[in-house]
Coordinates of C-alpha atoms in Angstrom, one line a residue:
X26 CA 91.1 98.5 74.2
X27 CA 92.5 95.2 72.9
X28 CA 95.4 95.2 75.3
X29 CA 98.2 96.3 72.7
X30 CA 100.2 98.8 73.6
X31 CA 102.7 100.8 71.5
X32 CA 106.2 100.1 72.9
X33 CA 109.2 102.9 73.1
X34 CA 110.8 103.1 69.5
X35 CA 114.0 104.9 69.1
X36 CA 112.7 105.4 66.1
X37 CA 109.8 107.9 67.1
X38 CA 113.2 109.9 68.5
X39 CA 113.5 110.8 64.9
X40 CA 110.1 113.1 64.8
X41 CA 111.2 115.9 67.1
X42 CA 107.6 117.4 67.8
X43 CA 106.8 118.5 71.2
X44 CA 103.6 116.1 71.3
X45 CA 102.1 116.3 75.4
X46 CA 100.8 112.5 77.0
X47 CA 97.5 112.1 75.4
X48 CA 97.0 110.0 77.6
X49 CA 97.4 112.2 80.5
X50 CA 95.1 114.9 78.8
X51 CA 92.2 112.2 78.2
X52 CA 91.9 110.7 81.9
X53 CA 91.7 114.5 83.1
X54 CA 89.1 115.1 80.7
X55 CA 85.1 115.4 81.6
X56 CA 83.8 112.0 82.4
X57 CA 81.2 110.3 80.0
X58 CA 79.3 106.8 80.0
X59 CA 81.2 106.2 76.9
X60 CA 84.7 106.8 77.7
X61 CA 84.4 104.2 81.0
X62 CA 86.2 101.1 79.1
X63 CA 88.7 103.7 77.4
X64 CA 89.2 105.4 80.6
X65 CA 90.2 101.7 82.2
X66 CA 92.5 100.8 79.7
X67 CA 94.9 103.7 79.9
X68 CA 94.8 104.5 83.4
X69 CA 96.8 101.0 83.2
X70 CA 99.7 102.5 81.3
X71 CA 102.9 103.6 82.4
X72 CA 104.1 107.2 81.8
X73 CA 106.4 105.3 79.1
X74 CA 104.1 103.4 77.9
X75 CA 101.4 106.8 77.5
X76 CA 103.9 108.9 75.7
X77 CA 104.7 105.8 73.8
X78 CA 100.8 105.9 72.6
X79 CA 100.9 109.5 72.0
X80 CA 104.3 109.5 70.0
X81 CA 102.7 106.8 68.0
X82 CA 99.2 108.4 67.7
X83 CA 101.4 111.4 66.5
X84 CA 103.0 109.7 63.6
X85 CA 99.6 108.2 61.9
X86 CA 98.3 111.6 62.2
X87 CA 101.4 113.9 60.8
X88 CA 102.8 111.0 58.3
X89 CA 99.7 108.9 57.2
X90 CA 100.3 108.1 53.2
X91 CA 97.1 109.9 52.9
X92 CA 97.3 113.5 53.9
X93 CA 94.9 114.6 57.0
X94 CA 92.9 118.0 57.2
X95 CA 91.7 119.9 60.1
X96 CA 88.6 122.1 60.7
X97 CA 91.0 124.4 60.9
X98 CA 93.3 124.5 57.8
X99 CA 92.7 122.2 54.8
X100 CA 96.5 122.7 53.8
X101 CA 99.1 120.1 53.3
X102 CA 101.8 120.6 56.2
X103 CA 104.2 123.3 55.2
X104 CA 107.6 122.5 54.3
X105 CA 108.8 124.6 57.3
X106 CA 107.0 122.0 60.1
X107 CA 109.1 119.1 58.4
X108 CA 112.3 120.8 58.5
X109 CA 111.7 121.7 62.2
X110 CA 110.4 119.1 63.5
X111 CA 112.5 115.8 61.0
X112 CA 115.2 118.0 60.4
X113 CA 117.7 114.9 59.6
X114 CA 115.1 113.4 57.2
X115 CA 114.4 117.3 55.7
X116 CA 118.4 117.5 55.0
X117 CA 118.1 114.4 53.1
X118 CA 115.1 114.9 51.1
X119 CA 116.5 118.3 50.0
X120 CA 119.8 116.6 49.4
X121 CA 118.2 114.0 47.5
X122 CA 116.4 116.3 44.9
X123 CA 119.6 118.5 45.0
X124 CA 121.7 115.9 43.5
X125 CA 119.3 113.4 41.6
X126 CA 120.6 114.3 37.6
X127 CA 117.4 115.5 36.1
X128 CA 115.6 118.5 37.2
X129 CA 112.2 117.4 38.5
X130 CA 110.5 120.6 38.6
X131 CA 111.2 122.2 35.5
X132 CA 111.9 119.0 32.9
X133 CA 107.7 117.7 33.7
X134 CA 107.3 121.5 34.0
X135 CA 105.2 121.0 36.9
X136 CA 104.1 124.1 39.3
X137 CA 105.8 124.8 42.1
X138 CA 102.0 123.9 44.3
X139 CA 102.6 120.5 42.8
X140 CA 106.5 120.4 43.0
X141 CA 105.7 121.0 47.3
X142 CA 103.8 118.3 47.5
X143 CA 105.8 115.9 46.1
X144 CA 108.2 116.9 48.4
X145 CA 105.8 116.4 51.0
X146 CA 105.0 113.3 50.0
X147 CA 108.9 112.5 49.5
X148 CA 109.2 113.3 53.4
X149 CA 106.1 111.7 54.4
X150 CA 107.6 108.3 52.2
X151 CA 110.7 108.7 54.0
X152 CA 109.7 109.0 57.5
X153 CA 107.1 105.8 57.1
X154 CA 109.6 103.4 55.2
X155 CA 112.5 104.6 58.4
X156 CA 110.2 103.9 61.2
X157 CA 107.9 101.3 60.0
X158 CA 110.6 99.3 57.5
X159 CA 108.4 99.4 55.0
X160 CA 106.8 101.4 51.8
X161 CA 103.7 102.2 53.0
X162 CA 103.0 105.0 50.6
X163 CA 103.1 102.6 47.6
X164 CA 100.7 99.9 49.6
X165 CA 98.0 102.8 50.0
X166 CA 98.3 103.9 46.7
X167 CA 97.9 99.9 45.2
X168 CA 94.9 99.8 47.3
X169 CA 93.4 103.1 45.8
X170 CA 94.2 102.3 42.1
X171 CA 94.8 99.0 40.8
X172 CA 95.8 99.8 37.5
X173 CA 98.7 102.3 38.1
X174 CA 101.5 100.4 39.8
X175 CA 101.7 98.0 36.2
X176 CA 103.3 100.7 34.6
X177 CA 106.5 99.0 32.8
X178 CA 109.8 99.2 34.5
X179 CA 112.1 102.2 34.0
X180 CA 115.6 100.7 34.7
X181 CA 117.4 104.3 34.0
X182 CA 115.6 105.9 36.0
X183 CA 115.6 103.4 38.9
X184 CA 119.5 103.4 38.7
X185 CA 119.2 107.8 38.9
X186 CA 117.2 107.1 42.1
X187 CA 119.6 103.8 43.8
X188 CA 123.0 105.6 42.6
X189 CA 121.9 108.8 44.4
X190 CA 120.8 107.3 47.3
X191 CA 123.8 105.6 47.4
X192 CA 126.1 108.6 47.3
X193 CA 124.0 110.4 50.3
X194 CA 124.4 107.4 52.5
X195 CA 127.8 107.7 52.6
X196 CA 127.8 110.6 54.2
X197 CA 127.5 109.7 58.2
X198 CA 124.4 112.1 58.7
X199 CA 122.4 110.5 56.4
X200 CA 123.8 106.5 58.0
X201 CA 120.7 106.0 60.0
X202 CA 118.6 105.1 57.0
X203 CA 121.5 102.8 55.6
X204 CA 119.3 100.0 57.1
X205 CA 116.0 100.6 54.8
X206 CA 118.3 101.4 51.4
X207 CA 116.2 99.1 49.5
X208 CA 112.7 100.3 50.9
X209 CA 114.0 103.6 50.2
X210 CA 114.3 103.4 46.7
X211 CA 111.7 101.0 45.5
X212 CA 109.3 103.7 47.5
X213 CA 111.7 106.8 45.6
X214 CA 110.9 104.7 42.5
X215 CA 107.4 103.9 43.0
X216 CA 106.7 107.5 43.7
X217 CA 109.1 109.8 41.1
X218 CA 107.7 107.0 38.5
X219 CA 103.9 107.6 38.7
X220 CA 105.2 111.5 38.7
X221 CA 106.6 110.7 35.6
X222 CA 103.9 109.1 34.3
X223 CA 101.6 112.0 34.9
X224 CA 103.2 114.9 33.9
X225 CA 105.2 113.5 31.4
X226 CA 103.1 110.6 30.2
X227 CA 104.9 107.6 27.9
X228 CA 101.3 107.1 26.2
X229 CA 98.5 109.4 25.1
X230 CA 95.1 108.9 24.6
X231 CA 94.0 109.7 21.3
X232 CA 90.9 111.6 21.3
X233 CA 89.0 112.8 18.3
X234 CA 86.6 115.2 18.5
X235 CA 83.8 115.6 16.1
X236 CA 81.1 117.1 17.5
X237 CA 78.4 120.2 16.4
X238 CA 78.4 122.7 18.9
X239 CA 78.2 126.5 19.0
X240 CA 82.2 128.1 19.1
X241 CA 81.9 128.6 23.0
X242 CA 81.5 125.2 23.5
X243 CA 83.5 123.6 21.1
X244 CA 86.1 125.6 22.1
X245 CA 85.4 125.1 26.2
X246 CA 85.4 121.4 25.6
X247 CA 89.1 121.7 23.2
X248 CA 90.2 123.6 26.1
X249 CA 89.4 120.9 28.6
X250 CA 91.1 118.3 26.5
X251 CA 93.9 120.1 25.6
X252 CA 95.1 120.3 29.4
X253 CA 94.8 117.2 30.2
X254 CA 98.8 116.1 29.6
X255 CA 97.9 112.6 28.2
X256 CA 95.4 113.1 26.0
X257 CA 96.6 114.2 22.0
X258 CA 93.0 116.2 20.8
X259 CA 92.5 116.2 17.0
X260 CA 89.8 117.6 14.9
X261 CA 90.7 116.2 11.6
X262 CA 89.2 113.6 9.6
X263 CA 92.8 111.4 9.5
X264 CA 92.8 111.3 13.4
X265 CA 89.8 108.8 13.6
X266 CA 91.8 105.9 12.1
X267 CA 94.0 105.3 14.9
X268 CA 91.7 107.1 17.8
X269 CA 91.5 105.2 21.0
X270 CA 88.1 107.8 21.9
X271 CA 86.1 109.2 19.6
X272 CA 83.8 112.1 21.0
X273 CA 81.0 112.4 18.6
X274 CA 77.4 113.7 18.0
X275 CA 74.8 111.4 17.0
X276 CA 74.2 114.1 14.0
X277 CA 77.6 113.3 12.5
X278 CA 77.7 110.4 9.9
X279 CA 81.7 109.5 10.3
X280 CA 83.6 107.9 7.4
X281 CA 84.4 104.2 6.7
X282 CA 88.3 104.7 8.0
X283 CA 87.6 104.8 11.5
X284 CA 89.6 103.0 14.0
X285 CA 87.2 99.5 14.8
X286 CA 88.4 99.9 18.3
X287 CA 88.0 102.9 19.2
X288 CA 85.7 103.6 22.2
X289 CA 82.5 105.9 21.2
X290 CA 81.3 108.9 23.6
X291 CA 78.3 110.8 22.4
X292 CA 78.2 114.9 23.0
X293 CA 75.1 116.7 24.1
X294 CA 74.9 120.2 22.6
X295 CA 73.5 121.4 26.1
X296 CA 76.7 119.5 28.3
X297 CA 77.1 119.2 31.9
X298 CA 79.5 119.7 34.3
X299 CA 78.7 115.7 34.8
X300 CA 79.0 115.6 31.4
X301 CA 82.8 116.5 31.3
X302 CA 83.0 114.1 34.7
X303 CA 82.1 110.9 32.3
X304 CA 84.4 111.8 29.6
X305 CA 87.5 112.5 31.9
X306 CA 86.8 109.5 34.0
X307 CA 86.9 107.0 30.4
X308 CA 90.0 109.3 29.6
X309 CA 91.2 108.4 32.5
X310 CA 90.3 104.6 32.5
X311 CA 92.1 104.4 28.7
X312 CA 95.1 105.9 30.0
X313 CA 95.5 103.6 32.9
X314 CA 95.1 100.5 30.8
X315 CA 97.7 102.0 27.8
X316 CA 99.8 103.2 30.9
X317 CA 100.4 99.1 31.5
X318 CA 101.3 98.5 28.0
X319 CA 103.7 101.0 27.0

């Protein structure tokens, strides 16, 4: 509507979907009021330029940062559509976490749900930092949470990423991304680190939890705690001198050694699911903030 058009990119080639014009398909479509100044514009284009605008409309929709859901499936693309469709980028990827000296998957012992979807996202990184020349993942992802791209450098892990990128792009398949090396892996980086960070977290958040409650729900709120990877849960009386949260009731008088920082969160005995929601979210707040100091 603003008179840009997207131009050919050989880089689109890459993406090997069978994507019809759009354009075509919307100017034979019913006519409405509406669509009149839409209509205008892209009868204008050339068949270039219209498969140019659907190749492009395409690549926001398949590999936006943030993952898109259909009222048809709510499922992150399967692994199968990326190695059909981006099978040079799908070969590197898999080559990539084939050769990268720590096992991802089973040294954060993360599930093999989680382990696809890092792949995904690993793809998805790939194919936006190749055609766009830039690491768009990481700018969405600073947008969304402020606190989480502080975390301290990791130099070993950085040279894991840059030495093994190195090694595939030697090999002349992989030479079309010799171009974005460095946007390749500061986005690897950006992304393996904050994997890391999560399911194998440099800081904890010390919790204790003193608290009157029946069994069931002392034991469903020890439960909660206890999964959440960076939070360490104590019950004793020697973990409230160096707690960063203490979850109390306001029937508990606590000793004099308590830590003079620690945040306070007060239990109800008759908790609610929003309850839990406020606690994880100052969890979560506290182990952003330690996250940028470790």
């Amino acid at each position: 509507m603003a008179g840009a058009v997207v131009q050919p990119d050989e880089k689109l080639a890459t993406i090997r979907y069978p994507y019809p014009n759009l354009i075509s398909d919307l100017l034979a479509a019913d006519f409405t009021k509406e669509s009149t100044g839409l209509r205008t514009c892209l009868a204008e284009l050339t068949l270039t330029e219209g498969r140019s605008e659907a190749a492009g409309l395409f690549f926001l929709l398949r590999y936006c940062p943030v993952p898109l859901r259909s009222i048809t499936s709510t499922k992150v693309t399967a692994d199968w559509a990326d190695e059909r469709y981006i099978p040079e980028i799908h070969r590197f990827v898999t080559a990539f976490l084939e050769r990268i000296p720590f096992d991802i998957m089973h040294e954060l012992e993360i599930s093999q749900h989680t382990y696809d979807i890092f792949k995904n996202a690993l793809l998805t990184t790939t194919v936006t930092t190749y055609i766009l020349g830039m690491d768009a993942t990481s700018v969405v992802f600073n947008e969304l949470v402020i606190r989480m791209p502080q975390l301290k450098p990791n130099e070993l892990l950085h040279k894991k990423i840059s030495d093994t990128v190195d090694y595939l792009l030697f090999e002349p398949a992989f030479s079309f991304l010799a171009s974005g090396r460095e946007n390749l892996i500061k986005a690897y980086y950006n992304l393996i680190q904050q994997v890391i960070q999560q399911y194998h977290p440099v800081s904890q958040v010390k919790v204790a939890l003193v608290i009157e409650q029946d069994y069931i729900g002392y034991m469903d709120i020890l439960t909660a705690l206890d999964n959440i990877k960076y939070v360490a849960v104590s019950t004793t009386d020697e973990a409230l001198r160096d707690a960063d949260l203490i979850v109390r009731t306001s029937s508990i008088a606590l000793p004099e050694n308590v830590n003079p920082e620690a945040l306070y969160f007060t239990w109800r005995l008759n908790a609610s699911s929003d309850h839990y929601a406020r606690l994880y979210g100052i969890i979560h707040e506290l182990w952003m903030q330690k996250g940028t100091q470790a």
